[in-house]
Amino acid sequence: MLRLYFLLILTLTLALTVFSADKYSRDDFPPGFIFGAATSAYQVEGAAREDGRTPSIWDTFSHGGGDVAVDEYHKYKEDVQLMAETGLEAYRFSISWSRLIPDGRGPLNPKGLEYYNNLINELISHGIQAHASLYNFDHPQSLEDEYGGWLSRNIVRDFTAYADVCFREFGDRVSSWSTINEPNVFAVGGYDQGTVPPGRCSYPFGNCSKGDSSTEPYLAAHNMLLAHSSTVRLYKNKYQSKQHGVIGITLYAFWLLPLSNSTEDINAAGRARDFFFGWILNPLVFGDYPEIMKKNAGLRLPVLANQESELVKGAFDFIGLIHYTTVYVMDSSKSLKLENRDFNADMAVALFFDQDGDVPFGLFSSEYPLRPWGLQGILEYFKQAYGNPPIYIHENGQVSPHISSLEDASRVEYLHAYIGSVLDAIRNGSDTRGYFVWSFLDVIEIFGGKESSYGLYFVDMDDPRLPRLPKKSAYWYSNFLKGGKVGSDGTFELEESLGESSSDAIVSVG
């Protein structure tokens, strides 16, 4: 009853919330707050077959779609220069395990080691903090072939050893480490629906050549939690006191609201939060999986033994969040009557992009609905449900078709609104410490490939030179970072130019 009351009050509070931080500047954020932008290795580096790198599961899944990407491997100096001109305070990138340790364990690749040292040194020399992610859907294919990757406990040992190398070689210059990116989405997409690497699923939940959707998502996520926790303990025991960095894990986080005010839909929204967020956060904060997951998944959900619970509980300095929009939740408890169930059937909800229930989740392909109060809602929920942990927003941005137009006014509007919502949440007590735009450049997207775009900088992927050109959003973000006062309409005068497209005098959301 208390839980239901909490959800009702929270929903009502959000419904009445007015977006208030519509006029703000960089200086309104607390001291130490970091603004940056993000990419990931497979989506941006290219050079997939060069200098000793071996295939990852993402290479196999995409059939080489990221072989070139946007070639940051060769253009990192140019890109870091752009970051400095933009005014980025931090850059969040991921390390390719198969570039650094081609066989997954054993000898290091000197060229891979050299590349990441060069990238980090270049960032530091330009006054940009290095925030590194150890894993983004891309363990070496050799480990997948040898023992099934995240389906085996062996990966806990190998991932921890890989992390040890990264801490030893780069940790003196890395401010923040994230162990695993989106373990919740990766487990469902990779092992239930087959929509992301390694592309495993079973009928009727997907059309894959191998997999078991009813058990593998839970097993993979369990091993990810153990690997994360083992890695965090290693960092804290061996490196943190000397290197003074922080370490955490990064979740994908829709804000989830009930489609109606019925008791069934309100309970469904709470259940969805437990499945999406609690799957990872409950073990980290409380030492065990949510009760509703244990009830609905039964013996298919691995048990956290006492020793594992002690290892996992408290194994973070921060929680990273990846958020793009809010979705609406409708009860679908009838799925619990199915004999063969997967994660979604156990969760027993239907998800919709619109409040009328007309646009099912997964069919939305254009811009994200502008719902900045949803990000504020997540931050408030994490504050109340999980003890207000330190949070970095590791990805937030607007998708659009990948076209040559640099007039991305909708992205400017999106950034203006969502950054303002972060400020609102901080003023309401959220311990949010950083914000990263996804993405710094147009990259190879896991959904949409070259057809969709999130970048502040346009990359012409049909031009072999892969030139980078600033969009309107790059100008807007740059001027915000450099102290420009954002008006209520998202407009301010430009004070500095970026690259070749510097003729505009005003950046506006309109």
Coordinates of C-alpha atoms in Angstrom, one line a residue:
M1 CA 0.0 0.0 0.0
L2 CA 2.9 2.4 0.8
R3 CA 4.4 1.7 -2.5
L4 CA 1.2 2.4 -4.3
Y5 CA 0.8 5.7 -2.4
F6 CA 4.4 6.7 -3.3
L7 CA 3.8 6.1 -7.0
L8 CA 0.5 8.0 -6.9
I9 CA 2.1 11.0 -5.2
L10 CA 5.2 10.9 -7.6
T11 CA 3.0 10.7 -10.7
L12 CA 0.8 13.6 -9.4
T13 CA 3.9 15.7 -8.6
L14 CA 5.3 15.2 -12.1
A15 CA 2.0 15.9 -13.7
L16 CA 1.9 19.3 -11.9
T17 CA 5.6 20.1 -12.5
V18 CA 6.2 23.1 -14.7
F19 CA 9.5 23.3 -16.5
S20 CA 11.0 26.2 -14.6
A21 CA 14.7 26.3 -15.5
D22 CA 14.1 27.9 -18.9
K23 CA 16.6 30.7 -18.2
Y24 CA 20.0 29.5 -17.0
S25 CA 23.7 29.5 -17.7
R26 CA 26.6 27.2 -17.1
D27 CA 27.3 29.1 -13.9
D28 CA 24.0 28.1 -12.4
F29 CA 25.3 24.5 -11.9
P30 CA 27.1 23.4 -8.8
P31 CA 30.9 23.6 -8.5
G32 CA 32.5 20.4 -9.9
F33 CA 29.6 19.7 -12.2
I34 CA 30.9 18.4 -15.5
F35 CA 29.5 18.9 -19.0
G36 CA 30.8 16.8 -21.9
A37 CA 29.8 14.6 -24.9
A38 CA 30.1 10.9 -25.6
T39 CA 30.8 8.3 -28.2
S40 CA 31.7 4.6 -28.1
A41 CA 34.6 2.7 -29.6
Y42 CA 32.8 0.6 -32.3
Q43 CA 30.6 3.4 -33.3
V44 CA 33.3 6.0 -33.8
E45 CA 36.8 4.5 -34.1
G46 CA 36.8 2.5 -37.3
A47 CA 40.2 0.8 -38.1
A48 CA 38.4 -2.4 -37.2
R49 CA 41.0 -4.6 -39.0
E50 CA 44.1 -2.5 -38.4
D51 CA 47.0 -2.7 -36.0
G52 CA 46.3 -6.0 -34.3
R53 CA 42.6 -5.5 -33.4
T54 CA 40.5 -8.6 -33.6
P55 CA 36.7 -8.9 -34.2
S56 CA 34.3 -8.2 -31.3
I57 CA 30.8 -9.6 -31.1
W58 CA 29.6 -6.2 -32.5
D59 CA 31.8 -6.8 -35.7
T60 CA 30.2 -10.2 -36.1
F61 CA 26.7 -8.9 -35.5
S62 CA 26.9 -5.9 -37.9
H63 CA 28.9 -7.8 -40.5
G64 CA 31.6 -5.1 -40.5
G65 CA 29.3 -2.1 -40.4
G66 CA 31.7 -0.3 -38.2
D67 CA 34.9 -1.1 -40.1
V68 CA 35.4 2.5 -40.9
A69 CA 32.8 4.2 -38.7
V70 CA 33.9 7.9 -38.6
D71 CA 37.6 7.0 -38.3
E72 CA 38.4 8.6 -35.0
Y73 CA 41.3 6.1 -34.7
H74 CA 43.1 8.2 -37.3
K75 CA 41.4 11.5 -36.7
Y76 CA 41.5 11.7 -32.9
K77 CA 43.7 14.8 -32.8
E78 CA 41.3 16.6 -35.1
D79 CA 38.4 15.5 -33.0
V80 CA 40.0 16.5 -29.7
Q81 CA 40.7 19.9 -31.2
L82 CA 37.0 20.2 -32.1
M83 CA 36.1 19.3 -28.5
A84 CA 38.4 22.0 -27.2
E85 CA 37.0 24.6 -29.5
T86 CA 33.5 23.5 -28.5
G87 CA 34.4 24.0 -24.9
L88 CA 33.8 20.4 -23.7
E89 CA 34.9 19.8 -20.1
A90 CA 34.9 16.0 -20.5
Y91 CA 34.8 13.3 -23.2
R92 CA 33.2 10.0 -22.5
F93 CA 34.6 7.2 -24.8
S94 CA 34.8 3.4 -24.6
I95 CA 37.8 1.2 -24.9
S96 CA 37.7 -1.7 -27.4
W97 CA 38.6 -4.8 -25.5
S98 CA 39.6 -6.6 -28.7
R99 CA 41.9 -3.7 -29.7
L100 CA 43.7 -3.7 -26.4
I101 CA 43.8 -7.5 -25.7
P102 CA 43.0 -9.2 -29.0
D103 CA 42.5 -12.7 -27.6
G104 CA 40.4 -11.4 -24.7
R105 CA 43.1 -12.4 -22.3
G106 CA 46.9 -12.7 -22.4
P107 CA 49.3 -10.4 -24.3
L108 CA 48.5 -6.7 -24.9
N109 CA 48.4 -5.2 -28.3
P110 CA 51.1 -2.5 -28.4
K111 CA 49.3 -0.5 -31.1
G112 CA 46.0 -0.6 -29.1
L113 CA 47.8 0.5 -26.0
E114 CA 49.5 3.3 -27.9
Y115 CA 46.2 4.5 -29.4
Y116 CA 44.4 4.9 -26.0
N117 CA 47.4 6.5 -24.4
N118 CA 47.6 9.0 -27.3
L119 CA 43.8 9.7 -27.1
I120 CA 43.9 10.2 -23.3
N121 CA 47.0 12.4 -23.5
E122 CA 45.5 14.5 -26.2
L123 CA 42.4 15.1 -24.1
I124 CA 44.4 16.0 -21.0
S125 CA 46.7 18.4 -23.0
H126 CA 43.5 20.3 -24.0
G127 CA 42.1 20.4 -20.5
I128 CA 39.4 17.8 -21.2
Q129 CA 38.7 15.1 -18.6
A130 CA 38.8 11.5 -19.8
H131 CA 35.8 9.5 -18.8
A132 CA 36.2 5.9 -19.9
S133 CA 33.7 3.0 -20.3
L134 CA 35.3 -0.4 -20.2
Y135 CA 32.5 -2.2 -22.2
N136 CA 29.9 -1.3 -24.8
F137 CA 28.4 -4.5 -26.3
D138 CA 31.8 -5.5 -27.6
H139 CA 33.7 -8.4 -25.9
P140 CA 36.1 -10.2 -28.2
Q141 CA 34.5 -12.7 -30.5
S142 CA 37.1 -15.3 -29.4
L143 CA 35.5 -15.3 -25.9
E144 CA 32.1 -15.7 -27.4
D145 CA 33.3 -18.7 -29.4
E146 CA 35.2 -20.2 -26.5
Y147 CA 32.7 -20.2 -23.7
G148 CA 29.6 -18.1 -24.7
G149 CA 30.7 -14.7 -23.4
W150 CA 28.4 -13.4 -20.7
L151 CA 26.6 -16.8 -20.4
S152 CA 29.7 -18.2 -18.6
R153 CA 31.2 -17.3 -15.2
N154 CA 34.6 -17.4 -16.9
I155 CA 33.9 -13.9 -18.2
V156 CA 34.0 -12.5 -14.7
R157 CA 37.7 -13.5 -14.4
D158 CA 38.6 -12.3 -17.9
F159 CA 36.7 -9.0 -17.6
T160 CA 38.3 -8.2 -14.3
A161 CA 41.8 -9.0 -15.8
Y162 CA 41.0 -6.7 -18.8
A163 CA 39.9 -4.0 -16.4
D164 CA 43.1 -4.4 -14.4
V165 CA 45.1 -3.7 -17.5
C166 CA 43.1 -0.5 -18.2
F167 CA 43.4 0.8 -14.7
R168 CA 47.2 0.1 -14.7
E169 CA 47.9 1.6 -18.0
F170 CA 45.4 4.6 -18.2
G171 CA 44.1 5.1 -14.6
D172 CA 46.5 7.8 -13.7
R173 CA 44.8 10.1 -16.3
V174 CA 41.2 8.8 -16.3
S175 CA 38.8 10.8 -14.0
S176 CA 35.9 8.3 -14.1
W177 CA 35.3 4.7 -15.1
S178 CA 32.1 3.0 -16.1
T179 CA 32.3 -0.7 -16.1
I180 CA 29.5 -1.9 -18.4
N181 CA 27.2 0.3 -20.5
E182 CA 23.5 -0.5 -20.4
P183 CA 23.6 -4.0 -18.9
N184 CA 19.8 -4.0 -18.7
V185 CA 19.2 -3.2 -22.4
F186 CA 22.2 -5.3 -23.4
A187 CA 20.8 -8.3 -21.6
V188 CA 17.4 -8.0 -23.1
G189 CA 18.5 -6.9 -26.6
G190 CA 21.4 -9.4 -26.9
Y191 CA 19.9 -12.4 -25.2
D192 CA 16.1 -12.1 -25.3
Q193 CA 15.2 -10.3 -28.5
G194 CA 18.3 -10.7 -30.5
T195 CA 18.3 -7.1 -31.7
V196 CA 21.9 -6.2 -30.5
P197 CA 25.1 -8.3 -30.2
P198 CA 25.5 -11.2 -29.8
G199 CA 22.0 -11.6 -31.3
R200 CA 20.7 -14.5 -29.3
C201 CA 17.0 -15.3 -28.8
S202 CA 14.4 -18.1 -29.2
Y203 CA 10.9 -18.5 -30.6
P204 CA 8.5 -16.8 -30.2
F205 CA 10.4 -13.9 -28.8
G206 CA 12.7 -13.4 -31.8
N207 CA 14.2 -15.0 -34.9
C208 CA 17.7 -16.1 -34.0
S209 CA 19.8 -19.1 -34.9
K210 CA 20.6 -19.8 -31.2
G211 CA 19.6 -18.8 -27.7
D212 CA 17.0 -19.2 -25.0
S213 CA 15.0 -16.0 -24.3
S214 CA 13.5 -17.4 -21.1
T215 CA 16.8 -17.9 -19.2
E216 CA 19.7 -16.2 -21.0
P217 CA 18.9 -12.5 -20.3
Y218 CA 18.8 -13.2 -16.5
L219 CA 22.0 -15.3 -16.6
A220 CA 23.9 -12.7 -18.7
A221 CA 22.8 -9.8 -16.4
H222 CA 23.8 -11.8 -13.3
N223 CA 27.3 -12.4 -14.7
M224 CA 27.5 -8.7 -15.6
L225 CA 26.7 -7.8 -12.1
L226 CA 29.4 -10.1 -10.7
A227 CA 32.0 -8.9 -13.2
H228 CA 31.1 -5.3 -12.5
S229 CA 31.4 -5.8 -8.7
S230 CA 34.6 -7.8 -9.0
T231 CA 36.1 -4.9 -11.1
V232 CA 34.9 -2.2 -8.7
R233 CA 36.5 -4.1 -5.7
L234 CA 39.7 -4.4 -7.6
Y235 CA 39.8 -0.7 -8.4
K236 CA 39.0 0.3 -4.9
N237 CA 41.5 -2.0 -3.3
K238 CA 44.4 -1.5 -5.7
Y239 CA 44.1 1.8 -7.6
Q240 CA 41.7 4.3 -6.3
S241 CA 43.7 5.7 -3.4
K242 CA 46.6 6.5 -5.9
Q243 CA 44.6 7.5 -8.9
H244 CA 41.7 9.3 -7.3
G245 CA 39.1 8.4 -9.9
V246 CA 35.6 7.2 -9.4
I247 CA 33.9 4.0 -10.8
G248 CA 30.3 3.0 -11.5
I249 CA 27.9 1.4 -13.9
T250 CA 25.6 2.9 -16.6
L251 CA 21.9 2.0 -17.0
Y252 CA 19.5 2.7 -19.8
A253 CA 16.6 4.6 -18.3
F254 CA 13.3 5.5 -19.8
W255 CA 11.0 7.3 -17.4
L256 CA 8.0 5.0 -17.1
L257 CA 4.6 6.4 -16.3
P258 CA 1.2 4.7 -16.1
L259 CA -0.9 5.0 -19.3
S260 CA -4.0 5.6 -17.1
N261 CA -4.8 6.3 -13.5
S262 CA -6.1 2.8 -13.0
T263 CA -4.6 0.7 -10.2
E264 CA -3.5 -1.9 -12.7
D265 CA -1.5 0.6 -14.8
I266 CA 0.0 2.3 -11.8
N267 CA 1.1 -1.1 -10.5
A268 CA 2.4 -2.0 -13.9
A269 CA 4.5 1.2 -14.0
G270 CA 6.1 0.3 -10.6
R271 CA 6.7 -3.2 -11.9
A272 CA 8.4 -1.9 -15.0
R273 CA 10.7 0.3 -12.9
D274 CA 11.7 -2.7 -10.8
F275 CA 12.5 -4.7 -14.0
F276 CA 14.3 -1.9 -15.8
F277 CA 16.0 -0.2 -13.0
G278 CA 15.8 -2.5 -10.0
W279 CA 17.3 -5.5 -11.9
I280 CA 20.7 -3.8 -11.6
L281 CA 20.2 -1.2 -8.9
N282 CA 18.5 -3.3 -6.2
P283 CA 21.5 -5.7 -6.0
L284 CA 23.9 -2.8 -5.9
V285 CA 22.0 -0.8 -3.3
F286 CA 20.2 -3.5 -1.3
G287 CA 22.1 -6.7 -2.1
D288 CA 19.3 -8.6 -3.9
Y289 CA 17.0 -8.6 -6.9
P290 CA 13.5 -7.0 -6.6
E291 CA 10.9 -9.3 -5.0
I292 CA 8.6 -9.0 -8.1
M293 CA 11.4 -10.2 -10.3
K294 CA 12.0 -13.2 -8.1
K295 CA 8.3 -14.0 -8.0
N296 CA 7.6 -13.6 -11.7
A297 CA 10.8 -15.2 -13.1
G298 CA 11.1 -17.8 -10.4
L299 CA 14.0 -20.3 -10.8
R300 CA 15.0 -18.7 -14.1
L301 CA 16.4 -15.7 -12.2
P302 CA 19.8 -16.7 -10.7
V303 CA 20.2 -16.4 -6.9
L304 CA 22.6 -14.0 -5.4
A305 CA 24.3 -16.1 -2.8
N306 CA 25.3 -14.5 0.5
Q307 CA 28.9 -14.0 -0.6
E308 CA 27.8 -12.6 -4.0
S309 CA 25.4 -10.3 -2.3
E310 CA 28.1 -8.9 -0.1
L311 CA 30.4 -8.4 -3.2
V312 CA 27.7 -6.6 -5.2
K313 CA 26.1 -4.4 -2.5
G314 CA 27.7 -1.0 -2.5
A315 CA 29.9 -1.7 -5.5
F316 CA 29.7 1.8 -7.0
D317 CA 30.8 5.4 -6.6
F318 CA 28.1 6.6 -9.0
I319 CA 25.3 5.5 -11.2
G320 CA 25.4 6.5 -14.9
L321 CA 22.1 7.1 -16.7
I322 CA 21.3 7.0 -20.4
H323 CA 18.0 8.7 -21.0
Y324 CA 16.2 9.9 -24.2
T325 CA 12.5 10.0 -23.6
T326 CA 9.5 8.9 -21.5
V327 CA 7.2 6.0 -22.3
Y328 CA 3.8 5.0 -20.9
V329 CA 3.0 1.7 -19.3
M330 CA -0.1 -0.4 -19.5
D331 CA -0.8 -3.5 -17.5
S332 CA -0.4 -6.8 -19.4
S333 CA -0.7 -9.3 -16.6
K334 CA -2.2 -11.9 -18.9
S335 CA 1.3 -12.7 -20.1
L336 CA 2.1 -14.2 -16.7
K337 CA -0.3 -17.1 -17.7
L338 CA 2.0 -18.1 -20.6
E339 CA 4.0 -21.3 -20.0
N340 CA 7.0 -20.0 -21.9
R341 CA 8.0 -16.5 -20.8
D342 CA 10.8 -14.1 -21.5
F343 CA 11.8 -10.9 -19.6
N344 CA 9.0 -8.9 -21.2
A345 CA 6.4 -11.4 -20.4
D346 CA 7.7 -11.6 -16.8
M347 CA 7.5 -7.8 -16.6
A348 CA 3.9 -8.1 -17.8
V349 CA 3.5 -4.6 -19.3
A350 CA 2.9 -3.0 -22.6
L351 CA 4.9 0.1 -23.5
F352 CA 3.8 3.1 -25.6
F353 CA 5.5 6.2 -26.8
D354 CA 2.3 8.3 -26.5
Q355 CA -0.2 8.8 -23.7
D356 CA -3.1 7.6 -25.8
G357 CA -1.6 4.2 -26.3
D358 CA -1.6 4.7 -30.1
V359 CA 2.2 4.4 -30.8
P360 CA 3.7 1.1 -29.4
F361 CA 7.2 1.2 -28.1
G362 CA 9.6 0.1 -30.9
L363 CA 7.7 1.7 -33.7
F364 CA 8.8 5.3 -33.0
S365 CA 11.4 6.2 -35.6
S366 CA 11.5 10.0 -35.9
E367 CA 12.4 12.5 -33.2
Y368 CA 11.9 11.7 -29.6
P369 CA 9.0 13.4 -27.9
L370 CA 10.1 16.5 -25.9
R371 CA 9.5 15.4 -22.3
P372 CA 12.2 17.0 -20.2
W373 CA 10.2 16.4 -17.1
G374 CA 10.8 12.7 -17.6
L375 CA 14.5 13.1 -16.9
Q376 CA 13.6 15.1 -13.8
G377 CA 11.2 12.3 -12.8
I378 CA 13.9 9.7 -13.1
L379 CA 16.4 11.7 -11.0
E380 CA 13.7 12.3 -8.4
Y381 CA 12.8 8.6 -8.3
F382 CA 16.4 7.5 -7.9
K383 CA 16.8 10.1 -5.1
Q384 CA 13.8 8.7 -3.2
A385 CA 14.0 5.0 -4.0
Y386 CA 17.8 4.4 -3.9
G387 CA 19.1 6.9 -1.4
N388 CA 20.1 9.7 -3.8
P389 CA 23.3 8.2 -5.3
P390 CA 25.7 10.3 -7.2
I391 CA 24.6 10.3 -10.8
Y392 CA 26.2 11.1 -14.2
I393 CA 23.9 11.5 -17.2
H394 CA 26.1 9.6 -19.7
E395 CA 23.9 10.0 -22.7
N396 CA 21.1 12.4 -23.6
G397 CA 20.2 13.7 -27.0
Q398 CA 17.8 14.0 -29.9
V399 CA 17.7 11.6 -32.9
S400 CA 17.1 12.9 -36.4
P401 CA 17.6 11.6 -40.0
H402 CA 21.3 11.7 -41.1
I403 CA 21.1 14.5 -43.6
S404 CA 23.4 17.2 -44.7
S405 CA 21.4 20.1 -43.1
L406 CA 23.2 21.7 -40.3
E407 CA 20.0 23.4 -39.1
D408 CA 19.1 21.0 -36.3
A409 CA 16.7 23.4 -34.4
S410 CA 14.9 20.4 -32.8
R411 CA 18.1 19.2 -31.2
V412 CA 18.8 22.7 -29.8
E413 CA 15.3 22.8 -28.4
Y414 CA 15.8 19.3 -26.9
L415 CA 19.2 20.2 -25.3
H416 CA 17.8 23.5 -23.9
A417 CA 14.9 21.7 -22.3
Y418 CA 16.7 18.7 -20.9
I419 CA 19.7 20.5 -19.5
G420 CA 17.2 22.8 -17.8
S421 CA 15.4 19.8 -16.3
V422 CA 18.7 18.6 -14.8
L423 CA 19.1 22.0 -13.2
D424 CA 15.6 21.7 -11.8
A425 CA 16.4 18.3 -10.3
I426 CA 19.6 19.5 -8.7
R427 CA 17.8 22.4 -7.2
N428 CA 15.4 19.8 -5.8
G429 CA 18.2 17.9 -4.1
S430 CA 19.3 15.4 -6.7
D431 CA 23.0 14.5 -6.5
T432 CA 23.6 14.7 -10.2
R433 CA 27.2 15.5 -11.1
G434 CA 27.6 15.5 -14.8
Y435 CA 25.8 15.6 -18.2
F436 CA 27.1 14.2 -21.5
V437 CA 25.4 14.8 -24.9
W438 CA 25.0 11.8 -27.1
S439 CA 26.8 12.2 -29.4
F440 CA 29.7 14.4 -30.1
L441 CA 29.8 13.3 -33.8
D442 CA 27.4 11.6 -36.1
V443 CA 28.4 8.0 -35.6
I444 CA 27.4 4.5 -36.7
E445 CA 24.2 3.9 -34.6
I446 CA 23.3 0.4 -33.4
F447 CA 19.7 1.1 -34.6
G448 CA 19.7 2.9 -37.9
G449 CA 23.4 2.6 -38.8
K450 CA 24.3 5.6 -41.0
E451 CA 20.6 6.6 -41.5
S452 CA 20.0 8.2 -38.1
S453 CA 22.0 10.9 -36.3
Y454 CA 22.5 12.3 -32.9
G455 CA 25.7 14.3 -33.4
L456 CA 26.6 17.9 -32.6
Y457 CA 28.9 17.6 -35.6
F458 CA 27.7 16.3 -39.0
V459 CA 30.0 13.7 -40.6
D460 CA 29.6 13.2 -44.3
M461 CA 30.0 9.5 -44.5
D462 CA 29.8 9.5 -48.3
D463 CA 33.0 11.6 -48.4
P464 CA 36.2 9.5 -47.9
R465 CA 37.7 12.4 -46.0
L466 CA 34.8 12.1 -43.4
P467 CA 34.7 15.9 -42.8
R468 CA 33.2 17.2 -39.5
L469 CA 30.9 20.2 -39.8
P470 CA 29.3 21.9 -36.8
K471 CA 25.5 21.9 -36.6
K472 CA 23.4 24.6 -35.0
S473 CA 23.4 22.4 -31.8
A474 CA 27.2 22.5 -31.7
Y475 CA 27.1 26.3 -31.7
W476 CA 24.4 26.3 -29.0
Y477 CA 26.2 23.9 -26.7
S478 CA 29.5 25.7 -27.2
N479 CA 28.0 29.0 -26.2
F480 CA 26.3 27.5 -23.2
L481 CA 29.6 25.9 -22.1
K482 CA 31.4 29.2 -22.5
G483 CA 29.0 31.1 -20.2
G484 CA 26.3 32.3 -22.5
K485 CA 23.0 33.1 -20.8
V486 CA 20.2 30.9 -22.3
G487 CA 17.0 32.8 -22.6
S488 CA 13.5 31.4 -22.1
D489 CA 13.3 30.7 -25.8
G490 CA 16.7 29.0 -25.9
T491 CA 18.3 31.9 -27.8
F492 CA 21.6 33.7 -27.2
E493 CA 24.1 35.6 -29.2
L494 CA 27.2 33.7 -30.4
E495 CA 30.5 34.9 -29.1
E496 CA 32.8 32.6 -30.9
S497 CA 32.8 30.6 -34.2
L498 CA 33.3 26.9 -34.8
G499 CA 34.9 25.5 -37.9
E500 CA 33.6 26.5 -41.3
S501 CA 30.0 27.2 -40.6
S502 CA 30.3 30.3 -38.5
S503 CA 28.1 32.8 -40.4
D504 CA 25.1 32.6 -38.1
A505 CA 24.9 35.3 -35.5
I506 CA 22.1 33.8 -33.4
V507 CA 21.3 30.3 -32.3
S508 CA 17.6 29.8 -31.6
V509 CA 15.4 26.9 -30.7
G510 CA 12.7 28.3 -33.0

